[in-house]
Amino acid sequence: MAEDIKRQLDPEISVPKHIAIIMDGNGRWAKKKGQPRIAGHKEGMNNVKTIATAASHLGVKALSLYAFSTENWSRPNKEVSFLMRLPVDFFGTFMPDLIKENIKVMVTGFTDHLPDRTRKVVLKAVEDTKDNTGMILNFAFNYGGRAEIVNAAKNLAIEAVNGSIDPNTIDDSMFAGQLLTNQLGDLADPDLLIRTSGEERISNFMLWQLAYSEMVFDKTYWPEYSVENLIDDIKEFDRRDRRFGSV
Ligand code: V07
């Protein structure tokens, strides 16, 4: 299986180490099929399994998925509670495959205010896969880019006030050390951002980390985004990377 997927990609092609995806178009996909929005979310969750497995087989080192933003709390209550059950569903069915694939689950986001059951399930998945050495599957969950930057600034301000750092020594790397993605080490910054469904914005996702990333906007709705789409987007990344490298 891993070899099957890998063979679809020319070995000359450079695979991004860290791919980040804004999984957009779930609601519109459902609408197109005359189904409720939550049907789109459910189908979108199933597609996370397909794409995460393929990315792992293609040799991606980290895959970050924007699952829930700090702004999504303003959606209707019913939709929010459905979304909060998706991680429970996800790990309930996909945990054995994650273990088999040697995938390490991480979460980037503010996990303290999540519903109890959701928080527990997510933290357990992180704990249960912490010694895995394969691809990092990083869920941006209750994440917001500005909130992350504000949080980093606050941490440094506190340290400056209590005297443990000299504010004049604050630089890029010290700042990055306070961001939630610091746990990803040298994989913190995505090489490639993909947004599905044709929207061309970053919507508060990884504002700091995307500073130098290639961005590919794919027209496919997330529930229909296939391994072939992923491979096409990696090829587009490779073409840009080559142009850049040849100057
Ligand atoms: C969600 C499915 C994917 C498309 C985007 C909207 C709906 C997987 C998760 C998830 C999150 C954390 C985690 C494990 C799985 C998820 C939400 C929505 C809120 F640790 N898919 N998915 N979470 N959708």
Short mmCIF file of C-alpha atoms and ligand atoms in Angstrom, two decimals:
data_model
loop_
_atom_site.label_atom_id
_atom_site.label_comp_id
_atom_site.label_asym_id
_atom_site.label_seq_id
_atom_site.Cartn_x
_atom_site.Cartn_y
_atom_site.Cartn_z
CA MET A 1 0.00 0.00 0.00
CA ALA A 2 2.69 2.49 1.02
CA GLU A 3 4.68 1.51 -2.06
CA ASP A 4 1.58 1.81 -4.29
CA ILE A 5 1.11 5.42 -3.29
CA LYS A 6 4.77 6.28 -3.42
CA ARG A 7 5.00 4.94 -7.01
CA GLN A 8 2.49 7.55 -8.18
CA LEU A 9 5.10 10.18 -7.43
CA ASP A 10 8.33 10.54 -9.42
CA PRO A 11 11.24 9.92 -7.01
CA GLU A 12 12.82 13.17 -8.32
CA ILE A 13 9.94 15.21 -6.87
CA SER A 14 10.63 16.98 -3.61
CA VAL A 15 7.99 16.22 -1.01
CA PRO A 16 7.31 19.03 1.48
CA LYS A 17 8.43 18.05 4.99
CA HIS A 18 5.50 19.84 6.62
CA ILE A 19 2.15 20.23 4.86
CA ALA A 20 -0.63 22.27 6.46
CA ILE A 21 -4.21 21.99 5.21
CA ILE A 22 -7.24 24.21 5.72
CA MET A 23 -9.98 21.62 5.22
CA ASP A 24 -12.66 23.87 3.74
CA GLY A 25 -15.83 23.14 1.78
CA ASN A 26 -17.52 20.55 4.00
CA GLY A 27 -20.75 22.55 4.39
CA ARG A 28 -20.89 23.38 0.67
CA TRP A 29 -20.27 19.74 -0.22
CA ALA A 30 -23.24 18.71 1.95
CA LYS A 31 -25.44 21.44 0.47
CA LYS A 32 -24.58 20.30 -3.04
CA LYS A 33 -25.79 16.82 -2.08
CA GLY A 34 -28.92 18.16 -0.32
CA GLN A 35 -27.63 17.00 3.07
CA PRO A 36 -27.26 18.79 6.43
CA ARG A 37 -23.92 20.53 7.17
CA ILE A 38 -23.02 17.93 9.79
CA ALA A 39 -23.06 15.24 7.07
CA GLY A 40 -20.27 17.24 5.42
CA HIS A 41 -18.28 17.35 8.65
CA LYS A 42 -18.64 13.60 9.09
CA GLU A 43 -17.52 12.88 5.52
CA GLY A 44 -14.70 15.41 6.04
CA MET A 45 -13.56 13.49 9.11
CA ASN A 46 -13.45 10.25 7.17
CA ASN A 47 -11.32 11.97 4.56
CA VAL A 48 -8.82 12.99 7.26
CA LYS A 49 -8.05 9.27 7.64
CA THR A 50 -7.50 8.80 3.90
CA ILE A 51 -5.30 11.86 3.44
CA ALA A 52 -3.29 11.36 6.64
CA THR A 53 -2.47 7.78 5.63
CA ALA A 54 -1.48 8.86 2.11
CA ALA A 55 0.70 11.71 3.41
CA SER A 56 2.46 9.31 5.73
CA HIS A 57 3.09 6.89 2.83
CA LEU A 58 4.39 9.73 0.64
CA GLY A 59 7.06 10.55 3.22
CA VAL A 60 5.58 13.76 4.65
CA LYS A 61 7.13 14.38 8.11
CA ALA A 62 4.35 16.54 9.56
CA LEU A 63 0.75 17.11 8.49
CA SER A 64 -1.11 19.95 10.21
CA LEU A 65 -4.87 20.06 9.80
CA TYR A 66 -7.03 23.06 10.69
CA ALA A 67 -9.94 21.33 12.41
CA PHE A 68 -11.50 24.01 14.61
CA SER A 69 -10.72 27.67 14.98
CA THR A 70 -11.18 29.83 18.06
CA GLU A 71 -13.85 31.66 15.99
CA ASN A 72 -15.89 28.49 15.30
CA TRP A 73 -17.49 28.68 18.78
CA SER A 74 -19.92 31.23 17.33
CA ARG A 75 -21.54 28.60 15.10
CA PRO A 76 -24.95 27.18 16.14
CA ASN A 77 -24.71 25.14 19.40
CA LYS A 78 -25.84 21.97 17.70
CA GLU A 79 -23.09 22.19 15.11
CA VAL A 80 -20.43 22.97 17.76
CA SER A 81 -21.41 19.95 19.86
CA PHE A 82 -21.33 17.75 16.77
CA LEU A 83 -17.84 19.04 15.90
CA MET A 84 -16.66 18.40 19.47
CA ARG A 85 -17.67 14.76 19.10
CA LEU A 86 -15.63 14.26 15.93
CA PRO A 87 -12.28 13.72 17.68
CA VAL A 88 -13.98 11.08 19.84
CA ASP A 89 -15.27 9.39 16.68
CA PHE A 90 -11.97 9.83 14.90
CA PHE A 91 -9.81 8.16 17.53
CA GLY A 92 -12.54 5.59 18.29
CA THR A 93 -12.21 4.21 14.77
CA PHE A 94 -8.74 5.25 13.61
CA MET A 95 -6.48 4.61 16.61
CA PRO A 96 -5.43 1.08 15.50
CA ASP A 97 -4.42 2.44 12.07
CA LEU A 98 -2.50 5.32 13.66
CA ILE A 99 -0.52 2.84 15.74
CA LYS A 100 0.06 0.58 12.73
CA GLU A 101 1.25 3.58 10.67
CA ASN A 102 3.56 4.69 13.51
CA ILE A 103 1.86 8.13 13.40
CA LYS A 104 2.43 10.54 16.26
CA VAL A 105 -0.60 12.68 17.14
CA MET A 106 -0.08 16.25 18.30
CA VAL A 107 -2.45 19.10 19.03
CA THR A 108 -1.79 22.76 18.44
CA GLY A 109 -4.38 24.90 20.16
CA PHE A 110 -5.92 25.99 23.41
CA THR A 111 -7.14 22.67 24.82
CA ASP A 112 -8.05 23.79 28.36
CA HIS A 113 -11.58 25.03 27.56
CA LEU A 114 -12.71 22.10 25.47
CA PRO A 115 -15.58 19.89 26.65
CA ASP A 116 -14.22 17.30 29.12
CA ARG A 117 -14.73 14.20 26.99
CA THR A 118 -13.19 15.80 23.91
CA ARG A 119 -10.16 17.08 25.80
CA LYS A 120 -9.58 13.70 27.46
CA VAL A 121 -9.82 11.75 24.21
CA VAL A 122 -7.45 14.11 22.41
CA LEU A 123 -4.86 14.18 25.21
CA LYS A 124 -5.03 10.38 25.48
CA ALA A 125 -4.31 10.03 21.74
CA VAL A 126 -1.31 12.34 22.11
CA GLU A 127 -0.09 10.32 25.10
CA ASP A 128 -0.70 6.91 23.45
CA THR A 129 1.29 7.85 20.34
CA LYS A 130 4.03 9.93 21.95
CA ASP A 131 6.74 7.31 21.29
CA ASN A 132 5.76 6.80 17.63
CA THR A 133 8.53 7.85 15.27
CA GLY A 134 6.63 8.25 11.98
CA MET A 135 4.67 11.19 10.60
CA ILE A 136 3.37 13.82 13.02
CA LEU A 137 -0.38 14.30 12.58
CA ASN A 138 -0.91 17.71 14.11
CA PHE A 139 -4.47 18.87 14.72
CA ALA A 140 -4.92 22.62 14.94
CA PHE A 141 -7.80 22.38 17.33
CA ASN A 142 -9.33 25.39 19.06
CA TYR A 143 -6.52 27.26 17.37
CA GLY A 144 -6.25 30.90 16.30
CA GLY A 145 -3.12 32.53 14.88
CA ARG A 146 -3.60 35.92 16.52
CA ALA A 147 -4.48 34.36 19.88
CA GLU A 148 -1.30 32.29 19.60
CA ILE A 149 0.82 35.39 18.93
CA VAL A 150 -0.86 37.36 21.73
CA ASN A 151 -0.23 34.43 24.09
CA ALA A 152 3.46 34.36 23.13
CA ALA A 153 3.77 38.13 23.69
CA LYS A 154 2.09 37.80 27.08
CA ASN A 155 4.44 35.00 28.17
CA LEU A 156 7.48 37.07 27.22
CA ALA A 157 6.07 40.19 28.91
CA ILE A 158 5.58 38.21 32.13
CA GLU A 159 9.17 36.94 31.97
CA ALA A 160 10.45 40.44 31.27
CA VAL A 161 8.53 41.92 34.21
CA ASN A 162 9.69 39.22 36.62
CA GLY A 163 13.25 39.72 35.46
CA SER A 164 13.94 36.27 33.98
CA ILE A 165 14.61 37.77 30.52
CA ASP A 166 15.98 41.07 29.26
CA PRO A 167 13.39 42.42 26.74
CA ASN A 168 16.24 43.66 24.53
CA THR A 169 17.23 40.05 23.88
CA ILE A 170 13.82 39.08 22.39
CA ASP A 171 14.34 37.96 18.78
CA ASP A 172 12.56 35.78 16.20
CA SER A 173 13.74 32.53 17.69
CA MET A 174 12.89 33.48 21.28
CA PHE A 175 9.44 34.56 20.10
CA ALA A 176 8.92 31.34 18.12
CA GLY A 177 9.86 29.46 21.29
CA GLN A 178 6.63 30.74 22.89
CA LEU A 179 4.36 29.73 20.00
CA LEU A 180 2.22 26.60 20.29
CA THR A 181 4.08 25.03 17.34
CA ASN A 182 7.37 25.08 19.26
CA GLN A 183 6.63 21.42 20.10
CA LEU A 184 7.17 20.57 16.41
CA GLY A 185 10.83 21.60 16.68
CA ASP A 186 12.45 22.21 13.27
CA LEU A 187 9.18 21.21 11.58
CA ALA A 188 7.27 24.16 13.09
CA ASP A 189 6.92 26.10 9.81
CA PRO A 190 4.88 24.48 7.00
CA ASP A 191 6.64 24.21 3.63
CA LEU A 192 3.29 24.00 1.87
CA LEU A 193 -0.16 25.31 2.78
CA ILE A 194 -3.11 23.81 0.96
CA ARG A 195 -6.60 25.28 1.25
CA THR A 196 -9.42 23.33 -0.34
CA SER A 197 -12.73 24.52 -1.83
CA GLY A 198 -11.36 27.43 -3.87
CA GLU A 199 -11.21 30.04 -1.10
CA GLU A 200 -7.94 31.96 -1.19
CA ARG A 201 -7.37 33.27 2.34
CA ILE A 202 -5.44 32.07 5.38
CA SER A 203 -8.20 32.88 7.90
CA ASN A 204 -6.07 33.25 11.04
CA PHE A 205 -4.23 29.95 10.49
CA MET A 206 -0.53 29.78 11.49
CA LEU A 207 0.06 33.48 10.77
CA TRP A 208 3.66 33.45 11.98
CA GLN A 209 4.57 30.00 10.66
CA LEU A 210 3.30 30.59 7.09
CA ALA A 211 5.66 33.54 6.53
CA TYR A 212 7.65 31.70 3.81
CA SER A 213 5.32 28.83 2.87
CA GLU A 214 4.19 28.02 -0.66
CA MET A 215 0.40 28.23 -0.88
CA VAL A 216 -1.77 26.11 -3.14
CA PHE A 217 -5.48 26.79 -3.39
CA ASP A 218 -7.26 23.67 -4.58
CA LYS A 219 -10.83 23.97 -5.91
CA THR A 220 -11.91 20.57 -4.55
CA TYR A 221 -14.25 20.49 -1.53
CA TRP A 222 -12.51 18.76 1.40
CA PRO A 223 -14.79 15.65 1.52
CA GLU A 224 -13.87 15.00 -2.14
CA TYR A 225 -10.19 15.90 -1.84
CA SER A 226 -8.40 12.74 -2.97
CA VAL A 227 -4.91 11.26 -2.87
CA GLU A 228 -4.62 12.33 -6.53
CA ASN A 229 -5.41 15.93 -5.55
CA LEU A 230 -2.74 15.75 -2.83
CA ILE A 231 -0.19 14.42 -5.31
CA ASP A 232 -1.07 17.19 -7.81
CA ASP A 233 -0.62 19.82 -5.11
CA ILE A 234 2.75 18.33 -4.10
CA LYS A 235 3.80 18.44 -7.78
CA GLU A 236 2.80 22.11 -7.92
CA PHE A 237 4.93 22.71 -4.81
CA ASP A 238 7.83 20.93 -6.49
CA ARG A 239 7.54 23.06 -9.67
CA ARG A 240 7.68 26.27 -7.62
CA ASP A 241 10.49 24.95 -5.46
CA ARG A 242 12.51 24.16 -8.61
CA ARG A 243 12.03 27.65 -10.11
CA PHE A 244 13.09 29.16 -6.82
CA GLY A 245 16.14 26.88 -6.56
CA SER A 246 17.32 27.52 -10.13
CA VAL A 247 17.80 31.31 -9.82
C1 V07 B 1 -13.44 17.94 12.09
C2 V07 B 1 -13.66 17.03 9.78
C3 V07 B 1 -12.61 17.58 8.88
C4 V07 B 1 -13.09 18.78 8.11
C5 V07 B 1 -13.22 20.00 8.93
C6 V07 B 1 -14.49 20.16 9.76
C7 V07 B 1 -15.00 18.94 10.46
C8 V07 B 1 -10.99 15.47 12.61
C9 V07 B 1 -10.97 16.12 13.83
C10 V07 B 1 -10.06 15.88 14.93
C11 V07 B 1 -9.67 16.93 15.74
C12 V07 B 1 -8.79 16.74 16.80
C13 V07 B 1 -8.29 15.47 16.99
C14 V07 B 1 -8.65 14.42 16.19
C15 V07 B 1 -9.54 14.62 15.17
C16 V07 B 1 -11.93 17.11 13.73
C17 V07 B 1 -13.23 18.90 14.26
C18 V07 B 1 -13.81 18.88 13.03
C19 V07 B 1 -13.63 19.92 15.26
F1 V07 B 1 -7.41 15.28 17.99
N1 V07 B 1 -11.89 16.02 11.82
N2 V07 B 1 -12.49 17.04 12.48
N3 V07 B 1 -12.29 18.03 14.63
N4 V07 B 1 -14.02 17.94 10.85
#
